[in-house]
Amino acid sequence: MSAARYAVFGQPIAHSQSPRIHAAFGEAEGIAVDYRAIEATPAAFAAALEAFAADGGVGANVTLPHKEAAFALCATRTSRAQRAGAVNTLLRKGQAWHGDNTDGAGLVRDLTARHGLDLRGRRVLLLGAGGAARGVAPALLDAGILELVVANRTPERADALVDAMGEPGRALSAYWDALREQGDFELIINATAAGRGDGAGFSLPLSLVNSLTTAVDLNYGEAAIPFLAWARAAACRNSFDGLGMLVEQAAESFQQWHGVRPRTDDVYAALRARDALLVTAD
């Protein structure tokens, strides 16, 4: 029988810091960890996941573009995964997968514990309505924000996410092309791939920003550069990438798999020191 294995699935996946993070967690906690990155196309994801399980895979993280597909492949799910309609953490139970979503918990912990933000009473603009956005939306509402406005270039996707939240009047959708009509926000979160790798940059109305605005990209590394450049040009008070969220959601996954929640500050600091360009949640 193969040794217990763990992995992160995505496309692309070569950039992923998850193997390094889980190796560091394991070393700090004295736990041997076999964790690797597996690239799979959307069409091949289900088969790749089953092959992984057959080869001793007992736990996995899931990143773009597979989070909603992973949700559909789970036999059981946590309440937060059910509410999000997306899964980023898998645990093998018997012959089936159990799904959770640790993205939202990771983002809220990063923003509040690491960066000292008080999310209560804030108006929040969430850009995007895919798996990453679905993962963080419920946790933001639970953290006490005043209002969540979701904007997506395909309006129907934003409407579906808002409907899934079940909080009419507090979770709202907006047309991307009419964002300048939405007023300003204390928190703007990019959960899209807009501007990634196309050289086109990232553009939003400056009217979205006020003197307290924090801008957060759920991407990290080069993928976060366009949005963070816009945030600096717009004079946002703070701007962060998704590396901290990545580390915190990984710690949540690690705890589910190994029974202990690792400390995260040293791992986060080491990743920052290793590469100053690390600036999305896996």
XYZ file of N, CA and C in Angstrom:
846
model
N 0.848 -1.198 0.000
C 0.000 0.000 0.000
C 0.885 1.250 0.000
N 0.533 2.209 -0.828
C 1.325 3.431 -0.943
C 1.221 4.258 0.330
N 2.258 5.043 0.604
C 2.221 5.940 1.744
C 1.189 7.035 1.502
N 0.665 7.605 2.591
C -0.318 8.674 2.480
C 0.282 9.839 1.694
N -0.470 10.300 0.739
C -0.003 11.374 -0.115
C -0.976 12.537 -0.105
N -0.431 13.729 -0.345
C -1.222 14.953 -0.414
C -0.775 15.720 -1.657
N -1.645 16.587 -2.156
C -1.303 17.293 -3.397
C -2.163 18.537 -3.540
N -1.761 19.384 -4.461
C -2.590 20.494 -4.898
C -2.822 20.324 -6.394
N -4.074 20.469 -6.810
C -4.460 20.347 -8.210
C -4.821 21.711 -8.770
N -4.382 21.985 -9.992
C -4.744 23.225 -10.644
C -4.216 23.259 -12.061
N -4.530 24.339 -12.764
C -3.981 24.589 -14.095
C -3.986 26.092 -14.359
N -2.821 26.728 -14.414
C -1.473 26.167 -14.243
C -1.184 25.924 -12.766
N -0.128 25.162 -12.474
C 0.178 24.828 -11.088
C 1.662 24.937 -10.765
N 2.508 25.133 -11.768
C 3.955 25.162 -11.521
C 4.356 26.282 -10.569
N 3.563 27.373 -10.534
C 3.879 28.519 -9.685
C 3.522 28.284 -8.224
N 2.786 27.231 -7.931
C 2.195 27.078 -6.605
C 3.235 27.013 -5.484
N 2.957 27.744 -4.414
C 3.793 27.699 -3.224
C 3.300 26.650 -2.219
N 2.189 25.994 -2.508
C 1.604 25.060 -1.542
C 2.543 23.922 -1.140
N 3.260 23.276 -2.072
C 4.187 22.226 -1.628
C 5.239 22.740 -0.649
N 5.767 23.916 -0.889
C 6.763 24.499 0.008
C 6.146 24.810 1.377
N 4.928 25.319 1.370
C 4.257 25.667 2.619
C 3.998 24.428 3.467
N 3.462 23.382 2.850
C 3.140 22.176 3.614
C 4.395 21.447 4.076
N 5.447 21.505 3.288
C 6.719 20.920 3.723
C 7.240 21.656 4.958
N 7.115 22.987 4.969
C 7.573 23.779 6.110
C 6.716 23.500 7.342
N 5.409 23.387 7.145
C 4.533 23.042 8.264
C 4.931 21.681 8.855
N 5.125 20.706 7.964
C 5.482 19.371 8.425
C 6.790 19.356 9.199
N 7.779 20.087 8.685
C 9.076 20.145 9.361
C 8.939 20.771 10.746
N 8.150 21.837 10.843
C 7.976 22.520 12.125
C 7.233 21.656 13.134
N 6.330 20.826 12.656
C 5.528 20.005 13.556
C 6.062 18.585 13.719
N 7.172 18.271 13.044
C 7.725 16.929 13.149
C 6.880 15.875 12.481
N 6.217 16.252 11.379
C 5.342 15.332 10.650
C 5.884 15.166 9.234
N 6.116 13.919 8.821
C 6.569 13.660 7.456
C 5.425 13.934 6.481
N 5.689 14.760 5.487
C 4.640 15.164 4.553
C 5.077 14.886 3.122
N 4.266 14.126 2.401
C 4.464 13.885 0.969
C 3.394 14.692 0.239
N 3.783 15.863 -0.254
C 2.824 16.793 -0.850
C 3.416 17.306 -2.147
N 2.666 17.186 -3.219
C 3.186 17.601 -4.524
C 2.134 18.367 -5.319
N 2.547 18.987 -6.390
C 1.648 19.721 -7.284
C 1.307 18.856 -8.488
N 0.032 18.818 -8.832
C -0.437 18.018 -9.970
C -1.232 18.916 -10.913
N -0.771 19.034 -12.127
C -1.495 19.833 -13.120
C -2.520 18.966 -13.831
N -3.729 19.502 -13.972
C -4.791 18.775 -14.654
C -5.685 19.765 -15.371
N -6.052 19.439 -16.598
C -7.010 20.259 -17.320
C -8.393 20.037 -16.720
N -9.332 20.945 -16.953
C -10.691 20.722 -16.453
C -11.275 19.383 -16.911
N -11.015 19.009 -18.153
C -11.560 17.750 -18.659
C -10.950 16.536 -17.980
N -9.706 16.655 -17.529
C -8.997 15.521 -16.937
C -8.999 15.530 -15.417
N -9.580 16.562 -14.803
C -9.471 16.711 -13.349
C -10.057 15.532 -12.584
N -11.268 15.122 -12.907
C -11.924 14.032 -12.163
C -11.103 12.751 -12.230
N -10.612 12.414 -13.418
C -9.809 11.198 -13.566
C -8.482 11.321 -12.825
N -7.869 12.504 -12.864
C -6.604 12.713 -12.162
C -6.783 12.585 -10.656
N -7.904 13.070 -10.152
C -8.178 12.982 -8.719
C -8.375 11.531 -8.287
N -9.065 10.757 -9.085
C -9.270 9.346 -8.746
C -7.973 8.549 -8.849
N -7.145 8.872 -9.826
C -5.850 8.201 -9.944
C -4.981 8.529 -8.733
N -5.077 9.752 -8.264
C -4.347 10.180 -7.075
C -4.804 9.370 -5.854
N -6.106 9.195 -5.704
C -6.639 8.418 -4.586
C -6.183 6.963 -4.671
N -6.188 6.396 -5.863
C -5.777 5.003 -6.043
C -4.304 4.793 -5.715
N -3.522 5.873 -5.792
C -2.085 5.793 -5.523
C -1.738 6.251 -4.104
N -2.737 6.247 -3.224
C -2.483 6.585 -1.828
C -2.827 7.995 -1.439
N -3.462 8.750 -2.319
C -3.833 10.127 -2.005
C -4.954 10.182 -0.983
N -4.736 10.898 0.114
C -5.747 10.983 1.168
C -6.215 12.415 1.425
N -5.519 13.384 0.862
C -5.915 14.775 1.051
C -5.398 15.624 -0.082
N -6.146 16.654 -0.441
C -5.723 17.503 -1.551
C -6.271 18.912 -1.401
N -5.507 19.855 -1.907
C -6.001 21.210 -2.115
C -6.366 21.350 -3.584
N -7.272 22.253 -3.848
C -7.751 22.478 -5.209
C -7.726 23.975 -5.472
N -7.084 24.367 -6.576
C -7.053 25.774 -6.943
C -7.650 25.944 -8.337
N -7.516 27.150 -8.891
C -8.104 27.434 -10.202
C -7.637 26.438 -11.250
N -8.548 25.980 -12.128
C -9.959 26.372 -12.227
C -10.908 25.286 -11.713
N -10.526 24.513 -10.715
C -11.232 23.279 -10.366
C -12.099 23.326 -9.119
N -12.245 24.472 -8.458
C -12.908 24.486 -7.156
C -14.384 24.115 -7.223
N -15.064 24.555 -8.258
C -16.475 24.190 -8.392
C -16.634 22.753 -8.860
N -15.723 22.269 -9.696
C -15.754 20.863 -10.108
C -15.487 19.951 -8.916
N -14.565 20.356 -8.048
C -14.271 19.561 -6.851
C -15.502 19.463 -5.961
N -16.250 20.540 -5.857
C -17.488 20.532 -5.078
C -18.421 19.431 -5.575
N -18.558 19.343 -6.896
C -19.475 18.360 -7.474
C -19.003 16.927 -7.272
N -17.705 16.725 -7.085
C -17.157 15.374 -6.954
C -17.178 14.848 -5.520
N -17.577 15.688 -4.559
C -17.570 15.277 -3.155
C -18.878 14.573 -2.768
N -18.731 13.505 -1.990
C -19.906 12.802 -1.477
C -20.493 13.529 -0.273
N -19.629 14.155 0.522
C -20.058 14.942 1.676
C -19.276 16.245 1.688
N -19.847 17.275 2.345
C -19.214 18.585 2.377
C -19.511 19.267 3.704
N -18.614 20.158 4.115
C -18.874 20.979 5.294
C -19.930 22.020 4.946
N -20.491 22.632 5.982
C -21.516 23.648 5.750
C -20.946 24.854 5.007
N -19.681 25.213 5.312
C -19.120 26.381 4.620
C -18.822 26.076 3.159
N -18.464 24.849 2.839
C -18.284 24.467 1.441
C -19.634 24.444 0.726
N -20.644 23.939 1.426
C -21.984 23.884 0.850
C -22.481 25.287 0.527
N -22.251 26.215 1.440
C -22.699 27.588 1.233
C -21.933 28.257 0.094
N -20.645 27.947 -0.012
C -19.826 28.549 -1.061
C -20.098 27.941 -2.429
N -20.478 26.669 -2.460
C -20.635 25.992 -3.745
C -19.307 25.724 -4.415
N -18.227 25.715 -3.615
C -16.870 25.489 -4.128
C -16.047 24.825 -3.033
N -15.102 23.997 -3.440
C -14.263 23.243 -2.505
C -12.797 23.483 -2.831
N -11.985 23.748 -1.795
C -10.542 23.872 -2.012
C -9.740 22.873 -1.177
N -10.426 22.105 -0.318
C -9.752 21.133 0.540
C -10.514 19.821 0.504
N -9.808 18.744 0.190
C -10.405 17.417 0.083
C -9.778 16.464 1.088
N -10.607 15.636 1.682
C -10.160 14.597 2.607
C -10.820 13.287 2.201
N -10.005 12.259 2.024
C -10.536 10.966 1.609
C -11.169 10.270 2.808
N -12.442 9.919 2.671
C -13.151 9.172 3.703
C -13.720 7.908 3.069
N -13.094 6.767 3.394
C -13.507 5.525 2.754
C -13.193 5.553 1.276
N -14.201 5.405 0.471
C -14.022 5.406 -0.981
C -14.528 6.695 -1.619
N -14.678 7.733 -0.830
C -15.236 8.977 -1.363
C -14.487 10.178 -0.800
N -14.735 11.327 -1.419
C -14.104 12.573 -0.987
C -15.058 13.397 -0.135
N -14.503 13.967 0.930
C -15.209 14.934 1.766
C -14.612 16.302 1.466
N -15.472 17.297 1.230
C -14.992 18.600 0.795
C -15.202 19.709 1.807
N -14.242 20.619 1.862
C -14.335 21.798 2.716
C -13.840 22.992 1.910
N -14.081 24.183 2.422
C -13.529 25.381 1.814
C -12.885 26.221 2.912
N -11.566 26.312 2.882
C -10.815 27.052 3.899
C -10.383 28.435 3.409
N -10.762 28.796 2.188
C -10.329 30.082 1.627
C -10.822 31.265 2.456
N -12.108 31.254 2.788
C -12.670 32.382 3.516
C -12.048 32.550 4.890
N -11.897 31.439 5.608
C -11.267 31.494 6.923
C -9.838 31.997 6.805
N -9.141 31.564 5.742
C -7.773 32.009 5.535
C -7.681 33.492 5.256
N -8.587 34.010 4.428
C -8.573 35.440 4.108
C -8.880 36.285 5.345
N -9.925 35.911 6.064
C -10.317 36.703 7.238
C -9.216 36.685 8.287
N -8.596 35.524 8.502
C -7.513 35.453 9.491
C -6.325 36.318 9.060
N -5.995 36.298 7.766
C -4.882 37.109 7.276
C -5.169 38.597 7.460
N -6.369 39.026 7.086
C -6.699 40.443 7.151
C -6.804 40.938 8.591
N -7.368 40.120 9.470
C -7.598 40.577 10.842
C -6.391 40.339 11.739
N -5.858 39.120 11.752
C -4.764 38.787 12.671
C -3.416 39.318 12.192
N -3.148 39.196 10.885
C -1.835 39.623 10.374
C -1.802 41.119 10.078
N -2.844 41.614 9.436
C -2.829 43.011 9.001
C -3.629 43.958 9.909
N -4.296 43.411 10.897
C -4.960 44.246 11.887
C -6.187 44.988 11.416
N -6.868 44.487 10.398
C -8.075 45.155 9.905
C -9.296 44.725 10.707
N -10.166 45.666 10.968
C -11.469 45.376 11.558
C -12.475 45.395 10.419
N -13.030 44.243 10.098
C -13.923 44.136 8.950
C -15.349 44.570 9.259
N -15.661 44.735 10.502
C -17.029 45.061 10.882
C -17.450 46.424 10.335
N -18.640 46.441 9.736
C -19.206 47.689 9.245
C -18.650 48.192 7.935
N -17.832 47.407 7.273
C -17.220 47.862 6.024
C -18.079 47.500 4.812
N -18.078 48.409 3.836
C -18.633 48.080 2.513
C -17.526 47.378 1.737
N -17.859 46.250 1.134
C -16.858 45.429 0.450
C -17.281 45.201 -0.994
N -16.353 45.423 -1.910
C -16.557 45.122 -3.327
C -15.754 43.875 -3.658
N -16.437 42.857 -4.135
C -15.803 41.597 -4.523
C -15.844 41.482 -6.038
N -14.671 41.487 -6.662
C -14.563 41.398 -8.117
C -14.383 39.946 -8.512
N -15.350 39.403 -9.247
C -15.309 38.006 -9.649
C -16.396 37.206 -8.956
N -16.763 36.088 -9.591
C -17.826 35.248 -9.023
C -17.543 33.768 -9.231
N -16.267 33.431 -9.445
C -15.883 32.033 -9.622
C -15.598 31.351 -8.300
N -14.825 30.264 -8.367
C -14.564 29.479 -7.178
C -13.876 30.239 -6.068
N -12.922 31.116 -6.419
C -12.213 31.880 -5.397
C -13.154 32.849 -4.698
N -13.974 33.558 -5.461
C -14.928 34.496 -4.879
C -15.951 33.778 -4.014
N -16.435 32.650 -4.491
C -17.417 31.876 -3.728
C -16.840 31.411 -2.394
N -15.544 31.125 -2.383
C -14.925 30.646 -1.157
C -14.846 31.691 -0.071
N -14.658 32.965 -0.457
C -14.452 34.007 0.555
C -15.720 34.766 0.917
N -16.717 34.776 0.045
C -17.916 35.585 0.283
C -18.621 35.244 1.599
N -18.889 33.974 1.896
C -19.592 33.683 3.155
C -18.811 34.123 4.383
N -17.504 33.925 4.386
C -16.689 34.291 5.545
C -16.671 35.796 5.757
N -16.674 36.562 4.681
C -16.715 38.017 4.812
C -18.019 38.467 5.463
N -19.125 37.882 5.037
C -20.409 38.219 5.644
C -20.434 37.818 7.113
N -19.903 36.643 7.412
C -19.869 36.180 8.802
C -18.962 37.043 9.673
N -17.981 37.713 9.059
C -17.048 38.559 9.805
C -17.652 39.913 10.175
N -18.871 40.164 9.718
C -19.567 41.368 10.150
C -19.497 42.558 9.222
N -19.158 42.340 7.939
C -19.141 43.470 7.018
C -20.556 44.026 6.857
N -20.634 45.281 6.478
C -21.927 45.936 6.328
C -22.646 45.483 5.066
N -21.887 45.433 3.952
C -22.500 45.141 2.657
C -21.468 44.512 1.737
N -21.902 43.542 0.961
C -21.037 42.890 -0.028
C -21.628 43.116 -1.410
N -20.858 43.782 -2.262
C -21.272 44.004 -3.647
C -20.388 43.142 -4.542
N -21.004 42.277 -5.334
C -20.287 41.353 -6.205
C -20.429 41.814 -7.647
N -19.311 41.992 -8.317
C -19.315 42.392 -9.724
C -18.560 41.365 -10.536
N -19.132 40.959 -11.650
C -18.504 39.976 -12.527
C -18.828 40.339 -13.967
N -17.893 40.054 -14.864
C -18.130 40.432 -16.267
C -19.286 39.647 -16.872
N -19.583 38.467 -16.328
C -20.798 37.742 -16.687
C -21.789 37.965 -15.555
N -22.754 38.866 -15.714
C -23.627 39.257 -14.603
C -24.373 38.089 -13.962
N -24.726 37.101 -14.771
C -25.483 35.971 -14.234
C -24.710 35.234 -13.146
N -23.397 35.189 -13.285
C -22.563 34.525 -12.273
C -22.585 35.300 -10.959
N -22.535 36.611 -11.047
C -22.618 37.433 -9.840
C -23.973 37.264 -9.166
N -25.041 37.248 -9.968
C -26.380 37.055 -9.419
C -26.493 35.716 -8.704
N -25.911 34.664 -9.294
C -25.990 33.328 -8.699
C -25.243 33.280 -7.375
N -24.077 33.931 -7.307
C -23.318 33.942 -6.059
C -24.103 34.673 -4.972
N -24.654 35.818 -5.308
C -25.419 36.592 -4.337
C -26.638 35.802 -3.854
N -27.331 35.156 -4.777
C -28.503 34.353 -4.396
C -28.104 33.240 -3.429
N -26.924 32.644 -3.661
C -26.463 31.544 -2.807
C -26.163 32.019 -1.393
N -25.830 33.291 -1.225
C -25.523 33.809 0.111
C -26.775 33.917 0.974
N -27.925 34.094 0.349
C -29.178 34.135 1.099
C -29.300 35.322 2.037
N -28.692 36.447 1.685
C -28.772 37.647 2.526
C -29.184 38.847 1.680
N -30.436 38.867 1.218
C -30.899 39.984 0.375
C -30.790 41.305 1.115
N -30.337 42.323 0.376
C -30.155 43.631 0.977
C -28.773 43.832 1.562
N -28.080 42.738 1.875
C -26.721 42.834 2.412
C -25.698 42.315 1.413
N -26.072 41.359 0.602
C -25.245 40.867 -0.491
C -25.943 41.230 -1.793
N -25.255 42.001 -2.636
C -25.851 42.552 -3.843
C -24.937 42.306 -5.033
N -25.506 42.300 -6.219
C -24.697 42.186 -7.436
C -24.707 43.524 -8.173
N -23.654 43.728 -8.963
C -23.529 44.978 -9.713
C -22.961 44.687 -11.094
N -23.337 45.509 -12.058
C -22.768 45.378 -13.396
C -21.343 45.928 -13.402
N -20.430 45.187 -14.012
C -19.023 45.603 -14.067
C -18.882 46.968 -14.731
N -19.607 47.166 -15.823
C -19.477 48.415 -16.574
C -20.141 49.601 -15.877
N -20.845 49.339 -14.772
C -21.509 50.423 -14.045
C -20.963 50.568 -12.628
N -19.710 50.152 -12.425
C -19.139 50.191 -11.079
C -19.015 51.611 -10.532
N -18.831 52.588 -11.406
C -18.672 53.960 -10.924
C -19.953 54.462 -10.248
N -21.054 53.749 -10.441
C -22.322 54.153 -9.822
C -22.495 53.551 -8.427
N -21.522 52.750 -7.968
C -21.676 52.012 -6.716
C -21.149 52.756 -5.490
N -20.598 53.936 -5.674
C -20.045 54.655 -4.537
C -18.672 54.131 -4.175
N -18.246 54.336 -2.920
C -16.901 53.921 -2.524
C -16.958 52.782 -1.496
N -15.799 52.129 -1.324
C -15.721 50.934 -0.496
C -14.496 51.000 0.410
N -14.622 50.392 1.586
C -13.480 50.299 2.491
C -12.604 49.086 2.180
N -13.143 48.141 1.436
C -12.383 46.946 1.074
C -12.749 46.527 -0.341
N -11.731 46.388 -1.200
C -11.930 45.923 -2.577
C -11.093 44.666 -2.752
N -11.737 43.571 -3.144
C -11.061 42.280 -3.266
C -11.117 41.809 -4.706
N -9.965 41.541 -5.283
C -9.910 41.004 -6.640
C -9.835 39.488 -6.610
N -10.880 38.836 -7.112
C -10.904 37.380 -7.213
C -11.000 36.951 -8.670
N -10.486 37.809 -9.568
C -10.499 37.519 -10.995
C -9.070 37.299 -11.491
N -8.975 36.914 -12.758
C -7.672 36.816 -13.414
C -7.465 37.984 -14.365
N -8.244 39.053 -14.184
C -8.161 40.208 -15.088
C -6.771 40.803 -15.088
N -6.246 41.051 -16.276
C -4.936 41.654 -16.419
C -3.783 40.674 -16.302
N -4.076 39.413 -16.000
C -3.007 38.437 -15.788
C -2.403 38.004 -17.117
N -1.146 38.329 -17.310
C -0.401 37.802 -18.451
C -0.755 38.394 -19.794
N -1.685 39.380 -19.842
C -2.045 39.915 -21.158
C -1.447 41.287 -21.426
N -0.729 41.835 -20.447
C -0.085 43.123 -20.632
C -1.028 44.301 -20.648
N -2.312 44.053 -20.405
C -3.303 45.112 -20.520
C -3.477 45.907 -19.233
N -2.905 45.427 -18.132
C -3.071 46.123 -16.872
C -4.445 45.896 -16.280
N -4.790 46.699 -15.299
C -6.050 46.548 -14.579
C -6.629 47.934 -14.387
N -7.897 48.097 -14.703
C -8.505 49.416 -14.630
C -9.856 49.351 -13.938
N -10.027 50.223 -12.946
C -11.299 50.384 -12.250
C -11.520 51.869 -12.007
N -12.762 52.283 -11.811
C -13.017 53.703 -11.519
C -12.361 54.130 -10.206
N -11.721 55.275 -10.184
C -11.090 55.777 -8.968
C -12.126 56.152 -7.914
N -13.373 56.320 -8.336
C -14.443 56.683 -7.399
C -14.760 55.573 -6.409
N -14.243 54.363 -6.642
C -14.472 53.255 -5.722
C -13.660 53.390 -4.441
N -12.642 54.251 -4.466
C -11.679 54.351 -3.369
C -11.995 55.528 -2.465
N -11.915 55.294 -1.135
C -11.994 56.392 -0.180
C -10.728 56.409 0.674
N -10.682 57.221 1.686
C -9.450 57.384 2.466
C -9.092 56.167 3.301
N -10.019 55.215 3.436
C -9.780 54.026 4.253
C -9.618 52.753 3.425
N -9.699 52.854 2.108
C -9.792 51.654 1.270
C -8.555 50.762 1.354
N -8.802 49.486 1.620
C -7.786 48.445 1.506
C -8.096 47.619 0.267
N -7.084 47.368 -0.548
C -7.239 46.558 -1.753
C -6.505 45.239 -1.556
N -7.178 44.133 -1.872
C -6.613 42.796 -1.672
C -6.782 41.987 -2.941
N -5.694 41.411 -3.412
C -5.758 40.490 -4.539
C -5.616 39.075 -3.998
N -6.531 38.190 -4.363
C -6.436 36.809 -3.903
C -5.344 36.045 -4.636
N -4.832 36.620 -5.712
C -3.675 36.056 -6.397
C -2.406 36.448 -5.658
N -1.315 35.792 -5.995
C -0.008 36.190 -5.459
C 1.027 36.055 -6.557
N 2.214 36.597 -6.324
C 3.245 36.563 -7.346
C 2.908 37.487 -8.500
N 3.364 37.137 -9.684
C 3.180 38.002 -10.852
C 1.709 38.237 -11.170
N 0.863 37.268 -10.857
C -0.563 37.392 -11.183
C -1.231 38.542 -10.442
N -0.663 38.943 -9.306
C -1.266 40.015 -8.512
C -0.766 41.400 -8.905
N 0.278 41.482 -9.708
C 0.912 42.770 -10.006
C -0.042 43.779 -10.648
N -0.853 43.414 -11.663
C -1.709 44.428 -12.295
C -2.693 45.083 -11.329
N -3.373 44.279 -10.506
C -4.351 44.857 -9.574
C -3.671 45.701 -8.501
N -2.564 45.223 -7.969
C -1.867 45.988 -6.932
C -1.288 47.288 -7.491
N -0.891 47.278 -8.769
C -0.422 48.516 -9.400
C -1.564 49.522 -9.492
N -2.755 49.041 -9.850
C -3.919 49.933 -9.868
C -4.191 50.482 -8.468
N -4.120 49.614 -7.446
C -4.401 50.041 -6.074
C -3.444 51.138 -5.630
N -2.175 51.010 -5.987
C -1.200 52.046 -5.621
C -1.498 53.350 -6.372
N -1.819 53.241 -7.656
C -2.124 54.431 -8.454
C -3.389 55.123 -7.948
N -4.320 54.338 -7.403
C -5.577 54.890 -6.896
C -5.434 55.412 -5.476
N -4.219 55.304 -4.913
C -3.932 55.789 -3.554
C -4.737 55.076 -2.488
N -4.901 53.747 -2.676
C -5.540 52.958 -1.621
C -4.674 53.016 -0.363
N -5.313 53.014 0.787
C -4.568 53.133 2.045
C -3.647 51.937 2.269
N -4.148 50.736 1.957
C -3.360 49.505 2.069
C -3.585 48.668 0.822
N -2.603 47.858 0.476
C -2.791 46.889 -0.613
C -1.994 45.639 -0.284
N -2.656 44.487 -0.403
C -2.043 43.204 -0.074
C -2.312 42.204 -1.189
N -1.394 41.269 -1.354
C -1.640 40.150 -2.254
C -2.224 38.999 -1.451
N -2.349 37.833 -2.085
C -2.992 36.695 -1.442
C -2.060 35.705 -0.783
N -0.779 36.048 -0.613
C 0.143 35.084 -0.023
C -0.235 34.747 1.416
N -0.605 35.763 2.192
C -1.000 35.499 3.574
C -2.233 34.622 3.657
N -3.210 34.882 2.797
C -4.394 34.033 2.741
C -4.021 32.607 2.378
N -3.104 32.460 1.420
C -2.666 31.130 1.008
C -2.082 30.358 2.184
N -1.218 31.001 2.948
C -0.591 30.340 4.090
C -1.636 29.980 5.141
N -2.576 30.878 5.399
C -3.575 30.624 6.437
C -4.566 29.537 6.033
N -5.000 29.532 4.765
C -5.914 28.467 4.349
C -5.198 27.132 4.322
N -3.889 27.155 4.013
C -3.103 25.920 4.040
C -3.019 25.361 5.455
N -2.886 26.248 6.435
C -2.835 25.807 7.828
C -4.150 25.156 8.237
N -5.262 25.685 7.741
C -6.570 25.076 8.017
C -6.645 23.671 7.415
N -6.147 23.523 6.197
C -6.130 22.204 5.551
C -5.224 21.243 6.312
N -4.037 21.714 6.678
C -3.069 20.895 7.403
C -3.683 20.365 8.697
N -4.416 21.202 9.382
C -5.048 20.788 10.636
C -6.059 19.666 10.390
N -6.826 19.764 9.322
C -7.796 18.714 9.024
C -7.105 17.389 8.720
N -5.985 17.444 8.030
C -5.296 16.224 7.627
C -4.450 15.615 8.737
N -3.838 16.461 9.563
C -2.842 15.977 10.526
C -3.199 16.217 11.986
N -4.324 16.883 12.248
C -4.789 17.038 13.615
C -4.136 18.135 14.417
N -3.338 18.993 13.801
C -2.696 20.102 14.505
C -2.640 21.303 13.574
N -2.933 22.493 14.121
C -2.846 23.696 13.288
C -1.459 24.305 13.451
N -0.680 24.336 12.392
C 0.698 24.838 12.499
C 0.734 26.351 12.661
N 1.818 26.842 13.234
C 2.037 28.275 13.289
C 2.395 28.765 11.889
N 1.943 29.946 11.579
C 2.073 30.417 10.194
C 3.040 31.572 9.996
N 3.333 32.327 11.036
C 4.103 33.557 10.850
C 5.493 33.310 10.264
N 6.186 32.282 10.750
C 7.537 32.018 10.262
C 7.519 31.585 8.801
N 6.534 30.787 8.423
C 6.424 30.324 7.037
C 6.113 31.504 6.117
N 5.187 32.349 6.556
C 4.852 33.535 5.763
C 6.074 34.433 5.577
N 6.799 34.676 6.661
C 7.983 35.539 6.593
C 9.054 34.945 5.689
N 9.225 33.634 5.739
C 10.237 32.981 4.911
C 9.895 33.100 3.429
N 8.612 32.964 3.093
C 8.207 33.096 1.693
C 8.403 34.522 1.197
N 8.106 35.490 2.034
C 8.321 36.879 1.657
C 9.809 37.162 1.448
N 10.611 36.640 2.341
C 12.048 36.887 2.240
C 12.649 36.186 1.036
N 12.086 35.043 0.678
C 12.634 34.246 -0.422
C 12.482 34.953 -1.759
N 11.386 35.658 -1.918
C 11.147 36.288 -3.222
C 10.316 37.541 -3.037
N 10.885 38.692 -3.203
C 10.193 39.950 -2.979
C 9.067 40.169 -3.986
N 9.025 39.383 -5.049
C 7.968 39.536 -6.042
C 6.736 38.716 -5.715
N 6.773 37.922 -4.638
C 5.579 37.169 -4.286
C 4.546 38.138 -3.767
N 3.548 38.379 -4.617
C 2.579 39.386 -4.193
C 1.143 38.912 -4.387
N -2.466 35.356 -4.804
C -3.464 34.772 -4.993
C -3.512 33.574 -4.452
N -5.018 33.525 -3.769
C -4.968 32.311 -3.126
C -4.913 31.218 -4.090
N -3.908 30.465 -3.745
C -3.827 29.279 -4.526
C -5.223 28.828 -4.831
